[in-house]
PDB file of C-alpha atoms in Angstrom:
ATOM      1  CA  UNK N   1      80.143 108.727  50.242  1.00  0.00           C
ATOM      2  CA  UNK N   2      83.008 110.409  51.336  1.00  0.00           C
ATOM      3  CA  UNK N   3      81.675 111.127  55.236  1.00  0.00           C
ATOM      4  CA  UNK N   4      80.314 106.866  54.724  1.00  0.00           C
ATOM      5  CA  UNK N   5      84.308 106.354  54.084  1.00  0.00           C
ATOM      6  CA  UNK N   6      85.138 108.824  57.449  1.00  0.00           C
ATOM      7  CA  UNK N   7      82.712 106.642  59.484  1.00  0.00           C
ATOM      8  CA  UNK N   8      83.847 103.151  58.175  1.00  0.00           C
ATOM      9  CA  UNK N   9      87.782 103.968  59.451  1.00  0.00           C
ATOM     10  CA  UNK N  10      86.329 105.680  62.252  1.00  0.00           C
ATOM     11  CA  UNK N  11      84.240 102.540  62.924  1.00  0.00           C
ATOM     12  CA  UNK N  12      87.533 100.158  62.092  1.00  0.00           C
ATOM     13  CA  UNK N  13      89.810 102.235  64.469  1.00  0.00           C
ATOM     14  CA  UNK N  14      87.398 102.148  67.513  1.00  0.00           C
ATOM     15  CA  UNK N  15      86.945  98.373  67.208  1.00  0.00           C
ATOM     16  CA  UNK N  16      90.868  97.753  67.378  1.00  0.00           C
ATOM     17  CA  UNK N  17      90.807 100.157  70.490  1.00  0.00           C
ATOM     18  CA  UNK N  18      88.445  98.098  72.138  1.00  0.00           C
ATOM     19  CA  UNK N  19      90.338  94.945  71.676  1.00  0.00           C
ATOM     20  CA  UNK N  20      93.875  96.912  72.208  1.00  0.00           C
ATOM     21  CA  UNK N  21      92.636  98.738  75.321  1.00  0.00           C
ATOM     22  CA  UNK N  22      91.200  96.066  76.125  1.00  0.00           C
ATOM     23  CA  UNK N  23      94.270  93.185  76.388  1.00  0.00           C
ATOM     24  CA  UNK N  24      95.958  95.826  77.851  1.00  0.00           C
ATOM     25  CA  UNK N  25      94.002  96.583  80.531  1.00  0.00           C
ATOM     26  CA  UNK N  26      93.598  92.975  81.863  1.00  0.00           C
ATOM     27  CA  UNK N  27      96.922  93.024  81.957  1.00  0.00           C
ATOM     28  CA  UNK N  28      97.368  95.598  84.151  1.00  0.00           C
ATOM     29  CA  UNK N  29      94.342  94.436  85.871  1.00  0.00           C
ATOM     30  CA  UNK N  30      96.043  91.109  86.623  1.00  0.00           C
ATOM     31  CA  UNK N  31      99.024  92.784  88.095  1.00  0.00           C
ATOM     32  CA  UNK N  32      97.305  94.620  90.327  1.00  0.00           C
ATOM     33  CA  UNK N  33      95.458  91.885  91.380  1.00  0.00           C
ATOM     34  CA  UNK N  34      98.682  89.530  92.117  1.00  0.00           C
ATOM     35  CA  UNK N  35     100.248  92.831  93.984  1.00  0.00           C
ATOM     36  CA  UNK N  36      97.311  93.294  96.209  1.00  0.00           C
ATOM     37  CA  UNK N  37      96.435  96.851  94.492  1.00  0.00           C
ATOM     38  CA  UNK N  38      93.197  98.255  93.413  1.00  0.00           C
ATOM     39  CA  UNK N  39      92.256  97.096  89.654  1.00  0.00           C
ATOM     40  CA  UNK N  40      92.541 100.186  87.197  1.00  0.00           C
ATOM     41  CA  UNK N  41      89.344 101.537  85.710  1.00  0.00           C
ATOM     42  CA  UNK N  42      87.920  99.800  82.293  1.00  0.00           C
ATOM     43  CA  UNK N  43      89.266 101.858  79.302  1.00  0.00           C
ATOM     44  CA  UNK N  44      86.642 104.036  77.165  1.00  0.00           C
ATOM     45  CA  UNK N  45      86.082 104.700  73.297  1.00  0.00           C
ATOM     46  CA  UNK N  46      86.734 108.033  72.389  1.00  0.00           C
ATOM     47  CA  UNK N  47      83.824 109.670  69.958  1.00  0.00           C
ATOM     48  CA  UNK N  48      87.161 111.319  68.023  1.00  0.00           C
ATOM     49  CA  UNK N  49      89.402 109.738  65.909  1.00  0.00           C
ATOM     50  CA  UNK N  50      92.687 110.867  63.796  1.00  0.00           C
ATOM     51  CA  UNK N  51      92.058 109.860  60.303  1.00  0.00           C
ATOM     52  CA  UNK N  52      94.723 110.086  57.279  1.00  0.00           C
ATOM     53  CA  UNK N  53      92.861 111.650  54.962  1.00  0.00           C
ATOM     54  CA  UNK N  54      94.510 111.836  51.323  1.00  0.00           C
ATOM     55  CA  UNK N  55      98.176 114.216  52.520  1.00  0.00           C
ATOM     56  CA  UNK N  56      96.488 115.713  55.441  1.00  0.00           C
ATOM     57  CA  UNK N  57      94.627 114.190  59.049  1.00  0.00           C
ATOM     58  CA  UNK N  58      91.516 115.319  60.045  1.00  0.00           C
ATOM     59  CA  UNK N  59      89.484 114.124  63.108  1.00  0.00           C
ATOM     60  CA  UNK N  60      86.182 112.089  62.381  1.00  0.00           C
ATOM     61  CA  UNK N  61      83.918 112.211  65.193  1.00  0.00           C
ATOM     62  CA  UNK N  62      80.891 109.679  65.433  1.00  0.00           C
ATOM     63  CA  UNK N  63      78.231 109.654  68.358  1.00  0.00           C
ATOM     64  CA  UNK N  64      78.945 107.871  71.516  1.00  0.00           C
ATOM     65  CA  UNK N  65      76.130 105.578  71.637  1.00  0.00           C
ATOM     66  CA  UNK N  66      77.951 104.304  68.412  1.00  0.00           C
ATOM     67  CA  UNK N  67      81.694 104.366  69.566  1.00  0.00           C
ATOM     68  CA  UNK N  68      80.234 102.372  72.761  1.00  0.00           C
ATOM     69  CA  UNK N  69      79.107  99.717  70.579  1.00  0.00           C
ATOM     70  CA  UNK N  70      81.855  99.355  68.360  1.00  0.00           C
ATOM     71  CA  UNK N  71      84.294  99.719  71.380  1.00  0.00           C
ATOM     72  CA  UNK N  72      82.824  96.875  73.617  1.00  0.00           C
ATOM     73  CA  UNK N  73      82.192  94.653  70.276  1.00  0.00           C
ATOM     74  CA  UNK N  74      86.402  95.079  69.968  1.00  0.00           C
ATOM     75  CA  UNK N  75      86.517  94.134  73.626  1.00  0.00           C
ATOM     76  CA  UNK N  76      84.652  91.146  73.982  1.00  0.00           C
ATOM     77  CA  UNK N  77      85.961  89.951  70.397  1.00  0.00           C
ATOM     78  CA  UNK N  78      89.515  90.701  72.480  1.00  0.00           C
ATOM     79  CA  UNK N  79      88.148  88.523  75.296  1.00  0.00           C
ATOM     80  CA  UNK N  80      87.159  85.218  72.439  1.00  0.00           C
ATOM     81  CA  UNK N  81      83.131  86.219  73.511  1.00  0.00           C
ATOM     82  CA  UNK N  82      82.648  87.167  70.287  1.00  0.00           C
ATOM     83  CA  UNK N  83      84.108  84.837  67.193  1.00  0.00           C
ATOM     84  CA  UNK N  84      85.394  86.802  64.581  1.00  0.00           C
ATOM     85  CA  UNK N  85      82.291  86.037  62.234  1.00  0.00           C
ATOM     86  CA  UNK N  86      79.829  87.130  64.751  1.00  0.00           C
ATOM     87  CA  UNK N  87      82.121  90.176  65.474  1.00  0.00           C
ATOM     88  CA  UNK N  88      81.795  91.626  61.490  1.00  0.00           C
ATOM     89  CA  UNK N  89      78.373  90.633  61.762  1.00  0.00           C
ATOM     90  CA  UNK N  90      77.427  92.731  64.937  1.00  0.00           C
ATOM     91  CA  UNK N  91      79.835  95.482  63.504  1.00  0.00           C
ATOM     92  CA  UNK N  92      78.207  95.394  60.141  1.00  0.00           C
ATOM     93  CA  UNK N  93      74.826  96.032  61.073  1.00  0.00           C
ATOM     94  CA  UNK N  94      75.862  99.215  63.079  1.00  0.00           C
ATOM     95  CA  UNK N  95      77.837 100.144  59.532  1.00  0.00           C
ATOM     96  CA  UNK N  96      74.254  99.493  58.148  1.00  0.00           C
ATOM     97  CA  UNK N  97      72.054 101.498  60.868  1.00  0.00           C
ATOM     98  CA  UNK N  98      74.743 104.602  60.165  1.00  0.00           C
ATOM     99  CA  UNK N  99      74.571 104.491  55.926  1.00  0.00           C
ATOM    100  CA  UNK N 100      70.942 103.997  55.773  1.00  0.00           C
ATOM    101  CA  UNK N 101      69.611 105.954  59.100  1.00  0.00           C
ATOM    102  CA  UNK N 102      72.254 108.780  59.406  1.00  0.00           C
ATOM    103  CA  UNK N 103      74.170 109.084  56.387  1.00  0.00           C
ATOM    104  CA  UNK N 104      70.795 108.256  53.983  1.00  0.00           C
ATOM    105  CA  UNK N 105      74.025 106.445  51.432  1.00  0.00           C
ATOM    106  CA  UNK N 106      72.087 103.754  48.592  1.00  0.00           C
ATOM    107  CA  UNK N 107      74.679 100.674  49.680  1.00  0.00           C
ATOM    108  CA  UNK N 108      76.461 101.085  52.950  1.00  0.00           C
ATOM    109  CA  UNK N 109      79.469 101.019  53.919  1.00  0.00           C
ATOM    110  CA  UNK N 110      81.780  97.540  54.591  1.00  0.00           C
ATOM    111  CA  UNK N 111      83.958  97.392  57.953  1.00  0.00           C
ATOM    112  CA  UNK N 112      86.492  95.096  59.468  1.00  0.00           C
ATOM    113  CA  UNK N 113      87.700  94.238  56.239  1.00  0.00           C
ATOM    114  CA  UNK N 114      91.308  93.695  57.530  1.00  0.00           C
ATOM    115  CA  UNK N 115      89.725  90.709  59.583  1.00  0.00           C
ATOM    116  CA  UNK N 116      87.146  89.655  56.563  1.00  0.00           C
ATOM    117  CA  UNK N 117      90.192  89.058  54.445  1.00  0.00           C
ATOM    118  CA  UNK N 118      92.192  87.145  57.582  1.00  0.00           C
ATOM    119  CA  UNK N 119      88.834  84.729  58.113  1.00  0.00           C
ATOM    120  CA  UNK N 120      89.425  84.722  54.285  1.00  0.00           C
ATOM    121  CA  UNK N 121      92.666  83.427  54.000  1.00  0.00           C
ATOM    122  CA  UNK N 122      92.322  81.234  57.485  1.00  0.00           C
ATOM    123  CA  UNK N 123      89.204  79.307  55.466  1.00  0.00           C
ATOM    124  CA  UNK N 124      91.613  78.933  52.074  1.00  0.00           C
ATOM    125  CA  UNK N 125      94.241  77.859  53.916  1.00  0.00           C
ATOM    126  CA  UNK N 126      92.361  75.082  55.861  1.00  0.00           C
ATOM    127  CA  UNK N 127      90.202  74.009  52.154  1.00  0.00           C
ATOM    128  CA  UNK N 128      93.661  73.719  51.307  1.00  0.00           C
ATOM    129  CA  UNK N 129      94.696  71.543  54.323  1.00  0.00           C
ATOM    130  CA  UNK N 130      91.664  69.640  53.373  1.00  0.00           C
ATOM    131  CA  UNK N 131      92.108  69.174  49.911  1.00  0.00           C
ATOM    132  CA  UNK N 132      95.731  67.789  50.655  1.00  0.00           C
ATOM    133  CA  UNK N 133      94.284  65.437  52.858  1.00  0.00           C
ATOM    134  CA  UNK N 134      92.030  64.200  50.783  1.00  0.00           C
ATOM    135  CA  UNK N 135      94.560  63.562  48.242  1.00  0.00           C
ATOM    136  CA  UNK N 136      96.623  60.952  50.775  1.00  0.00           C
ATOM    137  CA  UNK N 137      96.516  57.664  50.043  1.00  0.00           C
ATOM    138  CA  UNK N 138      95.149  54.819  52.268  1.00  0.00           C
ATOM    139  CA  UNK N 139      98.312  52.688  51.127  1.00  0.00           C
ATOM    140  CA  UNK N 140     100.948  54.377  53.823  1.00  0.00           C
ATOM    141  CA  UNK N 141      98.877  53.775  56.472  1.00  0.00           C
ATOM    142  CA  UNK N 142      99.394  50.695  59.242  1.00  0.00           C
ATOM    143  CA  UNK N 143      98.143  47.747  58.761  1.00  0.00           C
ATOM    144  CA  UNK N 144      97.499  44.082  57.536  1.00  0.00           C
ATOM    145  CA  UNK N 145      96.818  43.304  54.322  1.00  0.00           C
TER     146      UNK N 145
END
């Protein structure tokens, strides 16, 4: 459970890379582009990661062919390709192929919770939008009677 924890912030961290590398870099690409210079080479993932572990860090390493994924699933969510539902969707079944193909763990592991709980509060905050809505009355608005 413990190395299923290491691989879920591992997982988390390489995703906000992607998108953070990401936004940078077409920054810097756009730059370039508007001061007639070469564009600078696409970032990459990095198969380590620094992870605060209890008092102490320790470096959690996963395979590339997973920090690839994760990475360019953070970039093209960076780039609105991917919506943020399709992004813990996509990012959740690699969580799934690494607890029940690599790690063996009964129930796998849950990542991108940070942006489960912001779709989470975006969707209470419009059923509250909508519930105020629905509460107007008809009676203030223009109009013969």
């Amino acid at each position: 459970m413990r190395m299923g924890m290491l691989c879920r912030a591992h997982l988390d961290k390489t995703f906000i890379a992607g998108a953070e590398q990401t936004a940078a870099w077409q920054e810097l690409a756009s730059l370039s582009i508007a001061a007639g210079k070469p564009v600078p080479e696409l970032p990459v993932p990095s198969k380590f990661q620094k992870i605060r572990a209890g008092e102490s860090d320790i470096y959690a390493y996963l395979p590339e062919e997973y920090v690839t994924e994760a990475f360019a699933m953070g970039a093209r969510y960076q780039k609105m390709e991917l919506s943020a539902q399709k992004a813990i969707e996509a990012m959740q079944a690699l969580a799934n192929q690494i607890s029940y193909y690599d790690l063996r763990l009964q129930e796998p592991f849950q990542v991108l919770s940070f942006l489960r709980d912001e779709l989470a509060a975006e969707e209470g905050s419009q059923a509250k939008a909508d519930g105020a809505d629905s509460n107007e009355s008809p009676s203030g608005s223009s109009g013969s009677v």
